[in-house]
Coordinates of C-alpha atoms in Angstrom, one line a residue:
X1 CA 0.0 0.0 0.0
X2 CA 1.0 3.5 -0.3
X3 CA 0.0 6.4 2.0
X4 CA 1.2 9.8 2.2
X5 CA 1.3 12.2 5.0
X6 CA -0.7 15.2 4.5
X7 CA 1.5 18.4 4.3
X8 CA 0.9 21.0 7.2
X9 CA -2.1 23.8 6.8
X10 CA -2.6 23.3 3.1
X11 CA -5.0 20.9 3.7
X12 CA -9.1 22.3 4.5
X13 CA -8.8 25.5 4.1
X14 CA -5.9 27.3 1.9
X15 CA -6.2 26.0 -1.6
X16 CA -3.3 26.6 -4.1
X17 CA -5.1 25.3 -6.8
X18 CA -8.3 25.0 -8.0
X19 CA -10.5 23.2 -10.6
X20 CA -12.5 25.1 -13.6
X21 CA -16.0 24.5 -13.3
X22 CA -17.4 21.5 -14.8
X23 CA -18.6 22.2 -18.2
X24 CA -21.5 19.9 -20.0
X25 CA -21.3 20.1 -23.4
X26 CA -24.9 20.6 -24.9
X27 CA -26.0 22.1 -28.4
X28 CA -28.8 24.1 -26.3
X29 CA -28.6 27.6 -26.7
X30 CA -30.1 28.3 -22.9
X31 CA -27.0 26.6 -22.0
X32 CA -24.4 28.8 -23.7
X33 CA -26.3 31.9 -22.4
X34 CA -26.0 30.6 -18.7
X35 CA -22.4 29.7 -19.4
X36 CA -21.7 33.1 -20.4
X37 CA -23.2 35.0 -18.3
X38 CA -20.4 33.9 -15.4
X39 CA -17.0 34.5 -17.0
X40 CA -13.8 31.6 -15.3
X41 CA -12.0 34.6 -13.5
X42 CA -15.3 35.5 -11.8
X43 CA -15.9 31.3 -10.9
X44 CA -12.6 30.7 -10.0
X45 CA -12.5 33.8 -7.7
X46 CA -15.7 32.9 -5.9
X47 CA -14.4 30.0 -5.2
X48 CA -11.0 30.6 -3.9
X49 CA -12.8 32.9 -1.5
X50 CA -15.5 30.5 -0.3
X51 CA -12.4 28.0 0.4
X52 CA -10.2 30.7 2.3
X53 CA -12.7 31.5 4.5
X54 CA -13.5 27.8 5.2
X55 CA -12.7 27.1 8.9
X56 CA -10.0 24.1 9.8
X57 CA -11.8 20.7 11.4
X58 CA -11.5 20.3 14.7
X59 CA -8.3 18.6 16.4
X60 CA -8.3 14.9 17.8
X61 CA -6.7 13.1 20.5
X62 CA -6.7 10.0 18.9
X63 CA -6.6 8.5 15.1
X64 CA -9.9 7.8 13.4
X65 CA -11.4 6.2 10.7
X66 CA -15.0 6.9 9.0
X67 CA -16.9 5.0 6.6
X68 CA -19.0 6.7 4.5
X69 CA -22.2 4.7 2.6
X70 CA -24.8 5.6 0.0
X71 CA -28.0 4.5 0.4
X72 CA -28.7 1.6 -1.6
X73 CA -30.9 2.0 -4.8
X74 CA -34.3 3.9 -4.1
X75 CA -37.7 4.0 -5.8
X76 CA -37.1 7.2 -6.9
X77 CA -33.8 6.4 -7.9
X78 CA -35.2 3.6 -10.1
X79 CA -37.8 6.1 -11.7
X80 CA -34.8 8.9 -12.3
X81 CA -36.4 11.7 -10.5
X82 CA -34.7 14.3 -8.4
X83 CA -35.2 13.6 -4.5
X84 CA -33.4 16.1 -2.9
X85 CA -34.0 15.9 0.6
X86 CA -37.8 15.0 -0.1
X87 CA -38.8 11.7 1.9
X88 CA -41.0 9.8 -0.5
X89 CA -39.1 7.1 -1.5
X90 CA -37.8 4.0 0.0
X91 CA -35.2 0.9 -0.5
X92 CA -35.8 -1.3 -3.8
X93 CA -34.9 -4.6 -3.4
X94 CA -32.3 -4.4 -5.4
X95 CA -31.4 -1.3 -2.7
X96 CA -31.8 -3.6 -0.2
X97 CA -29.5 -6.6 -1.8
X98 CA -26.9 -3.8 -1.8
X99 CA -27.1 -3.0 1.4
X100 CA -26.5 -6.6 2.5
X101 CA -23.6 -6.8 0.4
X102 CA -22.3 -3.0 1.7
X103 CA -23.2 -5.1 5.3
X104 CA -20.8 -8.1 4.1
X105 CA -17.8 -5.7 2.7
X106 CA -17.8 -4.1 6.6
X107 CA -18.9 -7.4 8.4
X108 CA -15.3 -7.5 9.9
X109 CA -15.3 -4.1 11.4
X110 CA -15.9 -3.4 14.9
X111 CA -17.8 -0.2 14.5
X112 CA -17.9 2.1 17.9
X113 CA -21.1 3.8 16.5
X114 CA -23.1 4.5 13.3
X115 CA -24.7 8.1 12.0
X116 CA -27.1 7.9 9.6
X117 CA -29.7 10.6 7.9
X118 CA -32.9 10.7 9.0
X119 CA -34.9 10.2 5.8
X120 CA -36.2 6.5 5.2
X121 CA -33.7 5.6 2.5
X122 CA -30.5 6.3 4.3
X123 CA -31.9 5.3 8.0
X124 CA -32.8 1.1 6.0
X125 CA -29.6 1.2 4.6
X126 CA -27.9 1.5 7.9
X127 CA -30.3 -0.3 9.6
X128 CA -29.7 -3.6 7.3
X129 CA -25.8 -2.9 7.4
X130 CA -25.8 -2.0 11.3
X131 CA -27.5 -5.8 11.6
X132 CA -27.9 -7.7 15.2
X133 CA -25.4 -4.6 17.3
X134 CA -27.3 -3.2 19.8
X135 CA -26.0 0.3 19.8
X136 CA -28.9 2.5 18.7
X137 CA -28.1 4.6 15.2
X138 CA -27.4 8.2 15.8
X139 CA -29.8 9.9 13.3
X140 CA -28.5 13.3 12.3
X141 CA -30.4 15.5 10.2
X142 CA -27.0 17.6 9.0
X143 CA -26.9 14.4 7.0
X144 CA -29.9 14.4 4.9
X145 CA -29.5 15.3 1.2
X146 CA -28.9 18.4 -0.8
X147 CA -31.9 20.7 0.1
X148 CA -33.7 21.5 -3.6
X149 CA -36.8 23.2 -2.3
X150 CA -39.5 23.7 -5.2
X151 CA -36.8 22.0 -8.1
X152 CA -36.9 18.2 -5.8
X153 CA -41.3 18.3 -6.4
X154 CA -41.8 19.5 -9.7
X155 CA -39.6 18.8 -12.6
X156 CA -41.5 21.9 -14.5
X157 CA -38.4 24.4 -14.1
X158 CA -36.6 23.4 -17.4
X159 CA -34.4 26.4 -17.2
X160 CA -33.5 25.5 -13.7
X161 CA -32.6 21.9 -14.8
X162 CA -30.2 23.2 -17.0
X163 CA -28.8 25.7 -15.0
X164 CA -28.2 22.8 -12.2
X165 CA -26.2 20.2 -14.9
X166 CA -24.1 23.0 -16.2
X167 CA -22.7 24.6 -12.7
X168 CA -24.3 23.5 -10.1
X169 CA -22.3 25.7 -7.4
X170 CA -24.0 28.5 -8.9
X171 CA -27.3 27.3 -9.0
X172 CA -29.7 29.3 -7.7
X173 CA -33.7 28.0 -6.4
X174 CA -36.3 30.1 -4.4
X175 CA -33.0 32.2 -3.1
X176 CA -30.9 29.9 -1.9
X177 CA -27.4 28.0 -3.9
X178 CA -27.8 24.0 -2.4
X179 CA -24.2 23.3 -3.5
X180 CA -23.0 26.1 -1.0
X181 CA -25.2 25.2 1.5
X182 CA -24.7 21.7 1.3
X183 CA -20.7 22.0 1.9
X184 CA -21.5 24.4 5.1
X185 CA -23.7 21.7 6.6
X186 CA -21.2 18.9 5.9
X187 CA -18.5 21.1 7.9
X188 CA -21.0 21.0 10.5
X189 CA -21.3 17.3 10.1
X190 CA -17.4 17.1 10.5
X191 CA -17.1 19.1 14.4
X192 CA -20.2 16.3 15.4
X193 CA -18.9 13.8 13.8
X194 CA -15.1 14.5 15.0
X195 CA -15.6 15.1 18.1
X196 CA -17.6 12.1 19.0
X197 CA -15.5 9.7 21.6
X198 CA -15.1 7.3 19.0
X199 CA -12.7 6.0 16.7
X200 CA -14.5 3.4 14.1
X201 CA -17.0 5.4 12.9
X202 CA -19.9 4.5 10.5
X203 CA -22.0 7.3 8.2
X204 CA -25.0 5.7 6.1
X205 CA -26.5 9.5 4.2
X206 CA -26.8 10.6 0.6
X207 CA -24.7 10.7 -2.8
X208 CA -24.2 14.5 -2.7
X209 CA -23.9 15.0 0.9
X210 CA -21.4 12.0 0.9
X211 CA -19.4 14.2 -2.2
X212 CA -19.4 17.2 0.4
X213 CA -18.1 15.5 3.1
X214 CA -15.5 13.8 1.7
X215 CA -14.7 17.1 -0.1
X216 CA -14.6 19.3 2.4
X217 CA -12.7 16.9 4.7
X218 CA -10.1 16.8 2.1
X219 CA -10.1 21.0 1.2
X220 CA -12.2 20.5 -1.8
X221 CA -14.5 23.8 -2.6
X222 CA -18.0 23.2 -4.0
X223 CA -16.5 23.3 -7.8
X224 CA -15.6 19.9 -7.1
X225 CA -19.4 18.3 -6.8
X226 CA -20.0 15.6 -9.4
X227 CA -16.3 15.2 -10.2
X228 CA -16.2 12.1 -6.3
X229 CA -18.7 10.1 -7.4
X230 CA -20.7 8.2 -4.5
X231 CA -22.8 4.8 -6.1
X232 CA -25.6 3.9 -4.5
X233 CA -24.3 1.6 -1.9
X234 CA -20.5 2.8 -2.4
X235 CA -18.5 2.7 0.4
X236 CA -15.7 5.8 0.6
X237 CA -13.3 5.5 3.6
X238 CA -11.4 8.5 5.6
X239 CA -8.1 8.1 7.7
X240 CA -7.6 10.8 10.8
X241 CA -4.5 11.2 12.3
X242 CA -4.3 13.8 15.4
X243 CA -1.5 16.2 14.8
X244 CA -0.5 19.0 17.6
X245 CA -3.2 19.8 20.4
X246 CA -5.9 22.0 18.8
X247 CA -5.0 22.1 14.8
X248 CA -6.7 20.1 12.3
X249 CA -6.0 16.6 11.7
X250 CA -4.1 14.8 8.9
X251 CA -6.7 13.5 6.7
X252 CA -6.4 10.8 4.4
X253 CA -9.4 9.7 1.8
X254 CA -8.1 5.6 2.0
X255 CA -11.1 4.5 -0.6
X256 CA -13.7 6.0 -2.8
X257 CA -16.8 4.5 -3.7
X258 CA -16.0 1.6 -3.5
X259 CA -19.2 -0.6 -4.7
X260 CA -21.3 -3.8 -4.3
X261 CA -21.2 -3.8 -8.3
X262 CA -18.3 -3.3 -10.5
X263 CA -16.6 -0.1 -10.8
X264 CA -16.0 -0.8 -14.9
X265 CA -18.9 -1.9 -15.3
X266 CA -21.1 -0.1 -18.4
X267 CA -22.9 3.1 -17.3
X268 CA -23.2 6.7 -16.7
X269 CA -21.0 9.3 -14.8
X270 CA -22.8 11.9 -13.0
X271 CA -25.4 11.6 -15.2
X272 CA -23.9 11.7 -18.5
X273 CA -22.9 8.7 -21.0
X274 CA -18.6 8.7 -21.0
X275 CA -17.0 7.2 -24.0
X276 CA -13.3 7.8 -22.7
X277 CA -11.7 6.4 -19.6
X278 CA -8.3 5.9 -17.8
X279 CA -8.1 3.0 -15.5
X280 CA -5.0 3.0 -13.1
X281 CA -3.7 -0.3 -11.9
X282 CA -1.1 -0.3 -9.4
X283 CA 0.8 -3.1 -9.6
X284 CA 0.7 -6.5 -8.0
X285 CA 2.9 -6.9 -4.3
X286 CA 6.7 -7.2 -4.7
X287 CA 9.4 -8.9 -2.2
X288 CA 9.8 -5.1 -0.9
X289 CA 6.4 -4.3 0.2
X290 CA 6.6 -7.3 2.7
X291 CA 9.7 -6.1 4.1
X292 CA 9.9 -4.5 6.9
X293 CA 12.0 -2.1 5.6
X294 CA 13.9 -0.9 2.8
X295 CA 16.3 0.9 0.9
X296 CA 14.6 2.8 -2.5
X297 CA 14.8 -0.2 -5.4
X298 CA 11.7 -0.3 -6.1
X299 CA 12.6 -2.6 -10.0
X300 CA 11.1 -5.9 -8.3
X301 CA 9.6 -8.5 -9.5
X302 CA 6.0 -9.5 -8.4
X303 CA 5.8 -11.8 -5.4
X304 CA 3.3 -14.7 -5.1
X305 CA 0.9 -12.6 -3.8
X306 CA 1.2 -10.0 -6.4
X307 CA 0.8 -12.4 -9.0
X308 CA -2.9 -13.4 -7.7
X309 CA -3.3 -10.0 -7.7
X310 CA -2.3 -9.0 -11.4
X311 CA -4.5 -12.1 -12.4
X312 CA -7.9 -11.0 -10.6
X313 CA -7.7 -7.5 -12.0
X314 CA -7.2 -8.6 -15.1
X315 CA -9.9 -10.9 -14.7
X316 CA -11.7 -7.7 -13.6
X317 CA -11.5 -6.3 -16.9
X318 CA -12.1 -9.2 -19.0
X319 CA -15.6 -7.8 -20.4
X320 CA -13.8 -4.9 -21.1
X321 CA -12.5 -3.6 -25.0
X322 CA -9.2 -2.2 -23.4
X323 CA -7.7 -0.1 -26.8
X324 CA -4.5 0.1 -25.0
X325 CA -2.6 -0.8 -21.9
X326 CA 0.6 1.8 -20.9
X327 CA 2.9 0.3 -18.6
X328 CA 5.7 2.0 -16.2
X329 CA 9.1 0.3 -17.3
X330 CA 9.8 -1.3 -14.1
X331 CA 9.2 -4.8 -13.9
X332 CA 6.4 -5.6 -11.6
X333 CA 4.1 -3.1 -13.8
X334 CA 5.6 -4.7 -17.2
X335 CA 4.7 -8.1 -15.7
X336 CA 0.7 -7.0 -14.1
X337 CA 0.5 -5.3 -17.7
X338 CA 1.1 -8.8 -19.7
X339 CA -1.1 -10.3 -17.3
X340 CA -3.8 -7.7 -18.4
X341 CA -2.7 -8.3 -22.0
X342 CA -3.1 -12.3 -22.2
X343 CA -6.3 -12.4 -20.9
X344 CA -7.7 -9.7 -23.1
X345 CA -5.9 -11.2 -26.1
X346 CA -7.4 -14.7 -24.7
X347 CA -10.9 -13.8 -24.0
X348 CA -12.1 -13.4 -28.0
X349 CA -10.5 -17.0 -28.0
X350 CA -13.5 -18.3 -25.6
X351 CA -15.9 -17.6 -28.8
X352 CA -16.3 -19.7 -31.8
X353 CA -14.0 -18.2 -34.3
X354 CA -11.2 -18.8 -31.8
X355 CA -9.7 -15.2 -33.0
X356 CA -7.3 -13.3 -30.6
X357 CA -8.2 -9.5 -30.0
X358 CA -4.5 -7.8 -30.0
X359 CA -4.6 -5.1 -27.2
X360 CA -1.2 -2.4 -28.1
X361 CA 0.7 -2.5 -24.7
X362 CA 3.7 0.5 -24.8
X363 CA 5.9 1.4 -21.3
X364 CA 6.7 5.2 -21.3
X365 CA 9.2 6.4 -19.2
X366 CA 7.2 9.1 -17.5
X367 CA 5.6 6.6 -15.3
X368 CA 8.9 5.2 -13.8
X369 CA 9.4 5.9 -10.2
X370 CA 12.7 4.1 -9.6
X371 CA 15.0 6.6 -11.1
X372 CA 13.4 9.8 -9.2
X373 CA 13.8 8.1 -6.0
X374 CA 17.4 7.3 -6.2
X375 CA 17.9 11.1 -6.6
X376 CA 17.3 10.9 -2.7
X377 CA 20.2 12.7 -0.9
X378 CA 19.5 10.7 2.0
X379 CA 21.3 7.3 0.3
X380 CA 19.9 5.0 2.8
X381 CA 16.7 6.0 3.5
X382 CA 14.9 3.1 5.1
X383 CA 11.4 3.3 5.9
X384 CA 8.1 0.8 6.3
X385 CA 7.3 -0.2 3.0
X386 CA 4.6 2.5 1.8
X387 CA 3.3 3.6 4.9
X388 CA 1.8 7.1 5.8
X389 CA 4.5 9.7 6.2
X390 CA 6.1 8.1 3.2
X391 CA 6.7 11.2 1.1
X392 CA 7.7 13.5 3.8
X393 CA 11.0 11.4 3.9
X394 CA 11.5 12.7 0.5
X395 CA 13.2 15.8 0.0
X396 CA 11.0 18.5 -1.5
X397 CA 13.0 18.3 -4.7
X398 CA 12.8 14.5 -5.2
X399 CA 9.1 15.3 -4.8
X400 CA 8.6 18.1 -6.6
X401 CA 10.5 16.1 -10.1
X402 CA 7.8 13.4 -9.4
X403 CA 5.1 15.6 -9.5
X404 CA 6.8 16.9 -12.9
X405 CA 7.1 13.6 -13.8
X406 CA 3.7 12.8 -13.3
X407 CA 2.5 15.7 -15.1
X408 CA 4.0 14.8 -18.0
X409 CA 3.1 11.2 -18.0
X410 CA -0.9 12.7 -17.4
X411 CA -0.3 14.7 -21.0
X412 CA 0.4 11.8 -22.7
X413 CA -1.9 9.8 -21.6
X414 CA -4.6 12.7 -23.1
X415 CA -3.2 12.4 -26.0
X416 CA -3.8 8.7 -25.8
X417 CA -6.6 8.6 -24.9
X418 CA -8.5 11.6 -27.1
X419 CA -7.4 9.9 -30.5
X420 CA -10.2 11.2 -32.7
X421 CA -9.7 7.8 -34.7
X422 CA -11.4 6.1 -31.9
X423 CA -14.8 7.6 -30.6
X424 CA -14.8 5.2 -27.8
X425 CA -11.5 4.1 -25.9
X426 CA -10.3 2.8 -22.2
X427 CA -6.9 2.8 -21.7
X428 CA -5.1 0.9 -18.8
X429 CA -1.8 2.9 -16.8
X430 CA 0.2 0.0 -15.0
X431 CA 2.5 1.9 -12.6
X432 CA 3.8 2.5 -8.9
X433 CA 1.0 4.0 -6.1
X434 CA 3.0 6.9 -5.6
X435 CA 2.8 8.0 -10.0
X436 CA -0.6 7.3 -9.9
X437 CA -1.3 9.5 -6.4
X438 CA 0.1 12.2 -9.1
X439 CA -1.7 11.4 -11.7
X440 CA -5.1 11.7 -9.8
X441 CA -3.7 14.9 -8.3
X442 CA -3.5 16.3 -11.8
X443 CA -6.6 15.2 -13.4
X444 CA -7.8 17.1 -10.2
X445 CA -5.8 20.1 -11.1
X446 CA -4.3 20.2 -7.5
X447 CA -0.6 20.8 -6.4
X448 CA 1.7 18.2 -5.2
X449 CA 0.8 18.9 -1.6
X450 CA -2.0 17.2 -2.5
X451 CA -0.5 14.0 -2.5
X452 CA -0.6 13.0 0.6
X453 CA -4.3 13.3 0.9
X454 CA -5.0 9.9 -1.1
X455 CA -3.9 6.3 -0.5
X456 CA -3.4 3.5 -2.5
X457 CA -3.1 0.0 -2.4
X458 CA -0.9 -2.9 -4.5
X459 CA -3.6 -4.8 -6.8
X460 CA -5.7 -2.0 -7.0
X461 CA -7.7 0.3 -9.5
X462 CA -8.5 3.6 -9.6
X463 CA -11.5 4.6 -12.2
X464 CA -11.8 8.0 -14.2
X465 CA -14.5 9.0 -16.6
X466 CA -14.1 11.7 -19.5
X467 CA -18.0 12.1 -20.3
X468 CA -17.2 15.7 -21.5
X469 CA -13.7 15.6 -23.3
X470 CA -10.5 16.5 -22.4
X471 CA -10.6 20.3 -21.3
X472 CA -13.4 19.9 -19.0
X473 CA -11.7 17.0 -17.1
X474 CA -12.7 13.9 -15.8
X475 CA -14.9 12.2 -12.9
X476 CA -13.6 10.1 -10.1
X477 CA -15.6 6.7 -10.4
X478 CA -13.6 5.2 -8.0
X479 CA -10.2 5.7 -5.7
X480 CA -8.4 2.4 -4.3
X481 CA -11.2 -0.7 -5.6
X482 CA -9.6 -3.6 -4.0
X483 CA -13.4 -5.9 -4.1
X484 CA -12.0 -7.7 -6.7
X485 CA -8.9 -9.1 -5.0
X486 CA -11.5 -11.2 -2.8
X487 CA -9.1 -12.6 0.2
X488 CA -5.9 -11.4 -1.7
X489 CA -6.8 -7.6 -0.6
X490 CA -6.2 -5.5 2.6
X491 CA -9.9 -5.5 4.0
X492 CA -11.9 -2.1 3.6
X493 CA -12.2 -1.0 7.4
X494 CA -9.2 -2.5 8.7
X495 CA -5.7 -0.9 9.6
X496 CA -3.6 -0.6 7.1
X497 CA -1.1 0.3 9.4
X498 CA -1.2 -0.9 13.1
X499 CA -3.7 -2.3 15.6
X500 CA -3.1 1.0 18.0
X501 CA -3.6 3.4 15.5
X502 CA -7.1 2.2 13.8

């Protein structure tokens, strides 16, 4: 696993960079009109101030983790209407059989204490994944959904609909902005939820209160909704690690939406069909990561373990059309990227014309890590295999060239991806955690202190969705999806560090 350590006070509430507004792309001419009528310097300035003046989350005395779950599918989900924080609609079965799987994925936590939102959806979903414990659920109604007021009963505002799709910070209903409103209560939800004695910590709400709490824990300003998507069902995990008496924690996001179904599965992101999408594979475990500790040579081959790992993600992606697999030059990625590459080349075998689908696999050197880290001044460096405080052992120039690095390895794989000879394409990145920690940092448009904000594990897959083409960025679909390693995985709730700490 890798885990950074969350630089000092850039983290909450001082932004250094931020993202542009998420732009659908739509032939309507209402839409142009309400994109022009806010120009970027006038976005981007709102929102720099809104996250300035964002107060720090409270300190802790001791570390904490919190689970954050959807509901699972509701009637009104089923139907696609707009719910807001209306209370008409309950669990599905099907909302209910993803609950019980949501209840599996967690069975082996030892939960101090669940909150839950109040309406009916959220409060069955944590009822059925709470099961047999006889703490009572803490309902909290900071946690329902995003207030809509007149647009969540009547879908007759069409102008309004539009408005809400194309910048949805800035939308405006019966004189209130939900999206701002929305990231104020989840800071509320934070100092309850934070200053509650204990330290396993289960949250059953909504999909876009979920986004603004694992936003705003992170330092995320409303421009950011849409871009985390929460599944119905998804499980997203945050790591709290007390720092000096009184100042904000270090805050780690361990998981995102992490789902009862798969995360490559066919469908939409945040509403919209996406024909483009990178999928990040860290490689499988190496005789390194099982070390205690270690010198930087990271060039190792996969272990046992690593090899059941390349094989299950690449049995993963088997339904997948992969137009490409890129591959850091080291040789644990090079080997989890042929591992990808025979089974897709296999899988057109299983039909009757016994024809093999060629996948075009390349290794660029932007994605190598090995040669930035022996850079290191400090020549023997030994430290827990890719445990939190990881990068702060670097120097800030070693760090700073893998940031670089990473930024140009994120250009090219654009430019992969975005061939206009190909209106559909998914292209697989094989590299280390600590490249692809970057890479999500600049799809994000962050800055390297960023990185330590995000943790990922060997064997896992990190999902992201271009529904709108390259300059408006893509969508999270998932951070750290380690379902599909079955046994072979670090479970969801448990430390990935030490019994003390978590």
């Amino acid at each position: 696993m890798l885990s950074f350590s969350v630089s000092p006070s850039l983290v909450h509430h001082n932004r250094l960079f931020l993202r542009s507004p998420f732009t659908v792309r739509s032939s309507l001419s209402s839409l142009q009109e309400i994109e022009e009528s806010k120009s970027t310097v006038e976005r981007d300035l709102s929102s720099e101030l809104h996250a300035a003046a964002a107060p720090p989350l409270p300190g802790i005395r001791a570390a904490k983790r919190i689970v954050l779950v959807r509901h699972g599918q509701s009637t009104w989900n089923e139907e696609g209407r707009i719910q807001g924080s209306s209370n008409f609609s309950v669990l599905t079965k099907k909302g209910e059989s993803q609950a019980e799987t949501s209840r599996q994925m967690l069975i082996d936590d030892s939960f101090d204490i669940c909150f839950s939102s109040p309406l009916s959806r959220s409060k069955r979903t944590a009822e059925i994944i709470w099961g047999p414990r006889k703490d009572d659920i803490l309902t909290d109604y900071d946690l329902r959904e995003i207030d809509l007021y007149s647009f969540q009963e009547s879908l007759a505002f069409r102008y309004s609909f539009r408005q809400w799709q194309v910048d949805a910070a800035n939308f405006n209903i019966d004189g209130h902005y939900p999206v701002r409103e929305l990231w104020t209560r989840a800071r509320s939800c934070w100092t309850k939820i934070l200053s509650h004695e204990s330290r396993s910590v289960l949250v059953v709400a909504h999909n876009a209160v979920n986004q603004a709490l694992v936003a705003t824990a992170i330092g995320l300003g409303t421009e950011y909704f849409r871009i985390l998507l929460q599944s119905n069902c998804g499980v997203s995990v945050l790591d709290f690690t007390p720092r000096a008496e009184g100042e904000s924690p270090h805050i780690c996001l361990n998981r995102l939406n992490q789902t009862p179904n798969s995360p490559v599965a066919a469908g939409n992101s945040g509403g919209r069909k996406t024909c483009k999408r990178i999928i990040l594979v860290c490689n499988g475990s190496t005789q390194v990561d099982s070390e205690a500790s270690f010198t930087y040579s990271l060039d190792q081959p996969m272990n046992m373990l690593g090899m059941i790992q390349s094989q299950k993600t690449a049995e993963l992606l088997l339904d997948l059309k992969l137009s490409s697999i890129v591959s850091s030059p080291e040789n644990a990625c090079i080997e989890t990227a042929k591992a990808i590459s025979r089974v897709q080349e296999a899988a057109d075998c299983l039909g009757a014309d016994c024809v093999p689908r060629y996948v075009e696999m390349k290794q660029i050197d932007d994605l190598d890590i090995e040669n930035i880290l022996k850079q290191s001044k400090k020549d023997k460096l030994e430290v827990a295999s890719f445990q939190p405080g990881w990068s702060t052992r670097l120097e800030d120039e070693v760090l700073s060239k893998l940031w670089n690095q990473s930024a140009k390895a994120w250009q090219s794989l654009l430019t992969e991806l975005f061939d206009e000879s190909e209106p559909e394409k998914i292209v697989v990145v094989v590299g280390h955690p600590a490249v692809h920690v970057g890479l999500m940092g600049h799809c994000l448009n962050l800055s390297k202190e960023w990185m330590g904000s995000f943790h990922l594990d060997a064997g896992s897959i990190s999902v992201i969705d271009f529904p709108d083409g390259p300059s408006s960025g893509g969508i999270i679909r998932c951070i750290n999806y380690t379902a599909h390693l079955g046994r072979w995985s670090i479970p969801i709730t448990r430390s990935t560090v030490d019994d003390e700490e978590f």
